[in-house]
XYZ file of C-alpha atoms in Angstrom:
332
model
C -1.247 15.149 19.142
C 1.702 15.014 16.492
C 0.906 14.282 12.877
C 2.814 10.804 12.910
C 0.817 9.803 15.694
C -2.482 10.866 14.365
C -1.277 9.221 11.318
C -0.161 6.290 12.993
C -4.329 6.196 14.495
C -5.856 6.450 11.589
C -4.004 3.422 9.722
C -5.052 1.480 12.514
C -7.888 2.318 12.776
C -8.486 1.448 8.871
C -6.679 -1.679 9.183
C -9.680 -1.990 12.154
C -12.519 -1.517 9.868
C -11.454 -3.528 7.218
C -10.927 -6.494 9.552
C -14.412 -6.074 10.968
C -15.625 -5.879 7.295
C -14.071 -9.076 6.609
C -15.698 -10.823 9.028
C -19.223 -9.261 7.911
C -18.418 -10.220 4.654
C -17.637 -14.014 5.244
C -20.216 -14.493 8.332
C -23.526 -13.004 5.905
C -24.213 -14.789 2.893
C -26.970 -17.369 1.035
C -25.348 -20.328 3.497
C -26.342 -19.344 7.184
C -23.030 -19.170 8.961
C -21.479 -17.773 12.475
C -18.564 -16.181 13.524
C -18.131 -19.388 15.274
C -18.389 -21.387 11.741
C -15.873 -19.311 10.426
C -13.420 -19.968 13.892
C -13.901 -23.316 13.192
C -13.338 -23.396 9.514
C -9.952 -21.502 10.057
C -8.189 -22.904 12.960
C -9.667 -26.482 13.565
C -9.102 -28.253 10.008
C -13.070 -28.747 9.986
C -14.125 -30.197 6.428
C -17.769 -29.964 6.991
C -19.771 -28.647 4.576
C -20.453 -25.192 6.342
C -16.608 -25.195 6.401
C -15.739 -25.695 2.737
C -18.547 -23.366 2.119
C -16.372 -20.743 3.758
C -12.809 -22.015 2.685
C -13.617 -22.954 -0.992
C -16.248 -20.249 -1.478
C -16.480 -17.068 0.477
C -13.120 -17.091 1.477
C -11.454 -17.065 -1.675
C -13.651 -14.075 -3.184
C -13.814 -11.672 -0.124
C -9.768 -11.886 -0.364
C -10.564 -11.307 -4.357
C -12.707 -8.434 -2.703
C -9.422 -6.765 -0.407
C -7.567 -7.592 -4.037
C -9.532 -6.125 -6.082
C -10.607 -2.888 -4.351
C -6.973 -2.293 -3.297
C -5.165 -2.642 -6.591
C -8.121 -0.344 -8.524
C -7.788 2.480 -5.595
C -3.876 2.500 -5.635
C -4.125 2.274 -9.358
C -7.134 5.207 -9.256
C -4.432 7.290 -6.889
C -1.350 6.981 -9.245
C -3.603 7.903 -12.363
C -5.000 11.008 -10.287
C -1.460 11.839 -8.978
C 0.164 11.494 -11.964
C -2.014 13.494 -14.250
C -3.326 15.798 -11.756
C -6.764 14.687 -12.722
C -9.545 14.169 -10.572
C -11.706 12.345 -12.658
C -8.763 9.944 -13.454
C -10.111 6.107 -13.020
C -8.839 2.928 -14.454
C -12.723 1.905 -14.880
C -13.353 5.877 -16.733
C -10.065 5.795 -18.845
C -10.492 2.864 -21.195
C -7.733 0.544 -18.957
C -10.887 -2.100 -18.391
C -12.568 -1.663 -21.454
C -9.448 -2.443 -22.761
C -8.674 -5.211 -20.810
C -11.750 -6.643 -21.680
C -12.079 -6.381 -25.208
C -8.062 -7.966 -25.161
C -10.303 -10.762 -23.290
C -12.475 -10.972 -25.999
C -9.872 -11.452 -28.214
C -8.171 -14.119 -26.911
C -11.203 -16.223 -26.121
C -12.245 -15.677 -29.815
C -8.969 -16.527 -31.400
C -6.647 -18.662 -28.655
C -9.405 -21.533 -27.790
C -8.839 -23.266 -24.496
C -6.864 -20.241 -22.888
C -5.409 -20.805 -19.502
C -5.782 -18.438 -16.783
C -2.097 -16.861 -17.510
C -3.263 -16.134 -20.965
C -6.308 -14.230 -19.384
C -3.928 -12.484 -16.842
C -1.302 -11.296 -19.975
C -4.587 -10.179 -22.282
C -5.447 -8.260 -19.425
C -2.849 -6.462 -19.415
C -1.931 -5.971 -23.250
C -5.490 -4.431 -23.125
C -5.688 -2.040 -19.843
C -2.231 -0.379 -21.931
C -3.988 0.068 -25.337
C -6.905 1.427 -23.469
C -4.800 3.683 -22.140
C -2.494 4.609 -25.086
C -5.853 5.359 -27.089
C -7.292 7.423 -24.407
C -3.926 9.688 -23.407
C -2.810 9.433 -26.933
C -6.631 11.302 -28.327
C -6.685 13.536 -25.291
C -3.299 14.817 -26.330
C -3.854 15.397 -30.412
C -5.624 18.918 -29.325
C -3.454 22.275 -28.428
C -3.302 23.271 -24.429
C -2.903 19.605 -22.743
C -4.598 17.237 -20.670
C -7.508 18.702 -19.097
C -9.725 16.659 -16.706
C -13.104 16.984 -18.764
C -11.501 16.000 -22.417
C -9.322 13.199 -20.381
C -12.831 11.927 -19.625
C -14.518 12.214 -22.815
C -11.656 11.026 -24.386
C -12.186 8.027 -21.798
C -15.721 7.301 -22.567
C -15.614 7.461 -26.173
C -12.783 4.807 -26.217
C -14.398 2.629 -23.461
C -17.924 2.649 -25.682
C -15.459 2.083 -29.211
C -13.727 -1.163 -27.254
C -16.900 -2.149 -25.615
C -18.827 -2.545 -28.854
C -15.601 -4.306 -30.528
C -15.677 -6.671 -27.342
C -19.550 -7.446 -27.684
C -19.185 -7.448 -31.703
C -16.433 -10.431 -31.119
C -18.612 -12.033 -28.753
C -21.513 -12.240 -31.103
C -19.117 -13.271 -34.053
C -17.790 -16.090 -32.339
C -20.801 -17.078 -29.927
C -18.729 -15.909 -26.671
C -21.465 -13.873 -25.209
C -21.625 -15.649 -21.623
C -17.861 -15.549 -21.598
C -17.585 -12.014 -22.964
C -20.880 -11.231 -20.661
C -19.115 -12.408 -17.497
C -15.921 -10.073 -17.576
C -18.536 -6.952 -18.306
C -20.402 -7.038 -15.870
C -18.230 -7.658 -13.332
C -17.885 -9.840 -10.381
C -16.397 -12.264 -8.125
C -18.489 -14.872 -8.332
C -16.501 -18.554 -8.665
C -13.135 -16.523 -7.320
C -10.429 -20.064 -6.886
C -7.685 -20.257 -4.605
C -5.363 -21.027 -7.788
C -6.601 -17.929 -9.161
C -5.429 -15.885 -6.262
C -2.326 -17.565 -5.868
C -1.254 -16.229 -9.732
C -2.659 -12.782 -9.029
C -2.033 -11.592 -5.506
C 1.464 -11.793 -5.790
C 1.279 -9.570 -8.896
C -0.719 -7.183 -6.992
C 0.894 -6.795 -4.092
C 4.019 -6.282 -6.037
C 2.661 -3.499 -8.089
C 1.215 -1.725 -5.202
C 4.575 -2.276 -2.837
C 6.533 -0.928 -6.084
C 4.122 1.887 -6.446
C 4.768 2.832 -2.306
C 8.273 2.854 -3.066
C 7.729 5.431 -5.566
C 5.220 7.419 -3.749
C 7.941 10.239 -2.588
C 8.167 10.390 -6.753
C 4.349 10.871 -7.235
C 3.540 13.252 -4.685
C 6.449 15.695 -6.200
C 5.086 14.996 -9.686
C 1.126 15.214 -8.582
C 2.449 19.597 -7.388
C 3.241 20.137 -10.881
C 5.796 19.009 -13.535
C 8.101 22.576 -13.163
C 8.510 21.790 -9.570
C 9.311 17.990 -10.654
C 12.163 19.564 -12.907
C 13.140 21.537 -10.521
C 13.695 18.666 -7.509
C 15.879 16.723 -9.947
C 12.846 14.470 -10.957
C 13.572 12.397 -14.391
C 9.552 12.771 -15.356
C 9.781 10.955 -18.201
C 11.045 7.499 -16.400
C 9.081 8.429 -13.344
C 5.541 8.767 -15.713
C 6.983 5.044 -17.092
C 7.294 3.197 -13.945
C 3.574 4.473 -12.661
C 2.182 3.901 -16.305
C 3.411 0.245 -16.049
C 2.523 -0.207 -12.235
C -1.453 1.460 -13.659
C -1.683 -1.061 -16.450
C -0.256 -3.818 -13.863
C -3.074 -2.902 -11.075
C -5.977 -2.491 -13.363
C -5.246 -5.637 -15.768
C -5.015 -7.733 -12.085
C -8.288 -6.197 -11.195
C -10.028 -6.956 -14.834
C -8.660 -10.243 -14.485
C -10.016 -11.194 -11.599
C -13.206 -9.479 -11.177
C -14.311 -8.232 -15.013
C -15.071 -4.244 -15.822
C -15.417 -2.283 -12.489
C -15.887 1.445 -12.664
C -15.681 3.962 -10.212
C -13.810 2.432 -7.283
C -10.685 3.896 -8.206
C -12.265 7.431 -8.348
C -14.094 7.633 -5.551
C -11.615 5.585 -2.924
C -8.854 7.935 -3.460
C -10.682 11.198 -3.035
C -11.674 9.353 0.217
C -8.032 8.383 1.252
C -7.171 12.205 0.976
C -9.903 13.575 2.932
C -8.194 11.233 5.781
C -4.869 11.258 5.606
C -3.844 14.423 3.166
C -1.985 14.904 -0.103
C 1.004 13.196 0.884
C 1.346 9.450 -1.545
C 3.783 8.074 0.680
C 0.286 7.996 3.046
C -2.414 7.744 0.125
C -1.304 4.841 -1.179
C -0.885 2.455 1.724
C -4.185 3.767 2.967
C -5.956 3.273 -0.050
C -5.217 -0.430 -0.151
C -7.205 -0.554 3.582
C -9.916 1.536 2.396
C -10.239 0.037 -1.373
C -10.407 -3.465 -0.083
C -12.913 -2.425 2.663
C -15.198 -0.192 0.514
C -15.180 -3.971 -2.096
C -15.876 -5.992 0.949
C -18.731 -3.392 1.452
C -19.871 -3.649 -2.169
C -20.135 -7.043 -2.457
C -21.724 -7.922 0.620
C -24.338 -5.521 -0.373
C -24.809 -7.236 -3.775
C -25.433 -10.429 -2.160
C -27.874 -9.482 0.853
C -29.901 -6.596 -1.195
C -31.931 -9.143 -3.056
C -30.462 -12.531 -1.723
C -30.682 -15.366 -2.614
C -30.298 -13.596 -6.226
C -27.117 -11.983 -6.504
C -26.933 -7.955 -7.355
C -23.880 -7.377 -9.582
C -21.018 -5.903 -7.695
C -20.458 -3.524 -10.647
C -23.780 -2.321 -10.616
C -23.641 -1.517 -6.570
C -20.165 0.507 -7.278
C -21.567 2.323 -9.920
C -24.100 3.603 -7.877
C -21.857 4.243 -5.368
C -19.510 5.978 -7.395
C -21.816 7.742 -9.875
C -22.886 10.352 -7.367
C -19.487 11.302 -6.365
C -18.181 11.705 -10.093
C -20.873 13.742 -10.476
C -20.090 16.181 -7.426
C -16.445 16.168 -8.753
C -17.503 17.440 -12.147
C -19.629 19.518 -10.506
C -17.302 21.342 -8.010
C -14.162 19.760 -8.488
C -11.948 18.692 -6.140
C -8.463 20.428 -5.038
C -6.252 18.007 -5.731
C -3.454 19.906 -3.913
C -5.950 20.960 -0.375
């Protein structure tokens, strides 16, 4: 069997799985629905109340789910690729801590903020978290390396946590504040979505489009050089695509950690080291391993609701263990 076939198999097969997990996801739940409910619901016009369950409710955050998932693994991938790091997470580098004390912020100070305003602090916040984190990482002789990347990460995610829960106690925003930290998507709207997914998808299409760029740059910067790669523009456009991904994500579903660490390491076991593959495969596999996630936090203890953060984390935590532990070859 040829590689592009194989290839060709295993995208399908992906695009398989996360159908099926889809259809999980919407079918189980605290309302007792069938596949045949959710027929009904999308290609009769049904408005009963086991329909609008499904369109105005589970619908709307399982798609926040494929969202979600895909723009933190493709923005988990870049971040990896691009620093050759791979402990490199948008969750683990201060991009949602950021993003969420910016949230803080602008609840505190901009009263009655719309949903833009949430999208833009989101944003502004994922790059400080950033800047901070790459900017202390680099003050020290010999470079990036993967461990002081990560400290650097944690002790800037802790410094804008506390400034996000100091604000919150300050100005009495704890439930607000409270609900972007711990992460969810809970009370997911359509309108939401329909600001949000076409800012996605055109961060991750832009990011594909680049992928050729990435997987010269994730061999080494010499052989970048050396190819006729401009590094310094090319490290731009995936900086601003990272930020883009990761503020969507915050915005839509509060602090998640992990998923774009683990996911990617995933993606390459599968299809290789290759982005222009990585990437479109990690938006199948992100948005299927947050289907997973959140269908889990809402069955494990149901009719109470687990936090989805909480299930990734523990997900997740294992496998950033084993990759400090052993590491992972980013180039095998």
């Amino acid at each position: 069997m040829n590689k592009e076939r194989a290839l060709t198999i295993k995208f399908i097969g992906a695009f398989l799985v996360l159908i099926a997990m889809f259809l999980v996801a919407i079918t189980f739940g605290a309302a007792d629905t069938s596949l045949k409910d959710v027929f009904r619901a999308i290609f009769t016009g049904d408005r009963s109340s086991t329909s609008l369950v499904l369109i105005e409710i589970r619908f709307p955050r399982e798609v926040a789910a494929i969202v979600v998932g895909a723009g933190l693994a493709v923005s988990g991938a870049i971040m990896q690729g691009m620093t050759r790091n791979p402990l490199a997470d948008p969750g683990l580098l201060g991009l949602t801590a950021g993003a969420n004390a910016a949230l803080a912020v602008a609840f505190a100070f901009i009263p009655g903020i719309n949903y833009m305003g949430i999208i833009a602090a989101s944003f502004i916040g994922a790059a400080v978290g950033a800047g901070l984190v790459f900017g202390i990482a680099s003050l020290r002789r010999g470079g990036f390396s993967p461990i002081r990347v990560v400290l650097a990460g944690a002790a800037v995610s802790a410094f804008l946590f506390a400034i996000a829960e100091g604000i919150a106690l300050t100005f009495r925003l704890s439930q607000n504040v409270a609900q972007w930290t711990a992460g969810g998507l809970i009370g997911t709207t359509w309108s939401q979505l329909n600001l949000l997914i076409p800012i996605t998808a055109g961060g991750i299409l832009a990011a594909i489009l680049f992928s050729k760029q990435l997987t010269i740059l994730s061999l080494s910067e010499e052989v970048a050089v050396g190819l006729g790669s401009r590094i310094g523009q090319v490290k731009a456009v995936f900086f601003v695509l990272t930020v883009i991904l990761a503020g969507s994500a915050v915005a839509l579903a509060g602090n998640l950690a992990f998923a774009g660490l683990l996911v990617p390491h995933i993606v390459r076991s599968i299809v290789g080291t290759d982005y222009r593959y990585i990437l479109p495969m990690c938006v199948l596999v992100g948005g299927t391993f947050m289907l997973f996630a959140d269908t889990a936090g809402r069955l494990l203890n149901a009719p109470f609701e687990t936090p989805v953060a909480a299930i990734v984390s523990v997900l997740g935590l294992p496998f950033f263990l084993y990759v400090v532990r052993k590491g992972v070859n980013m180039s095998a």
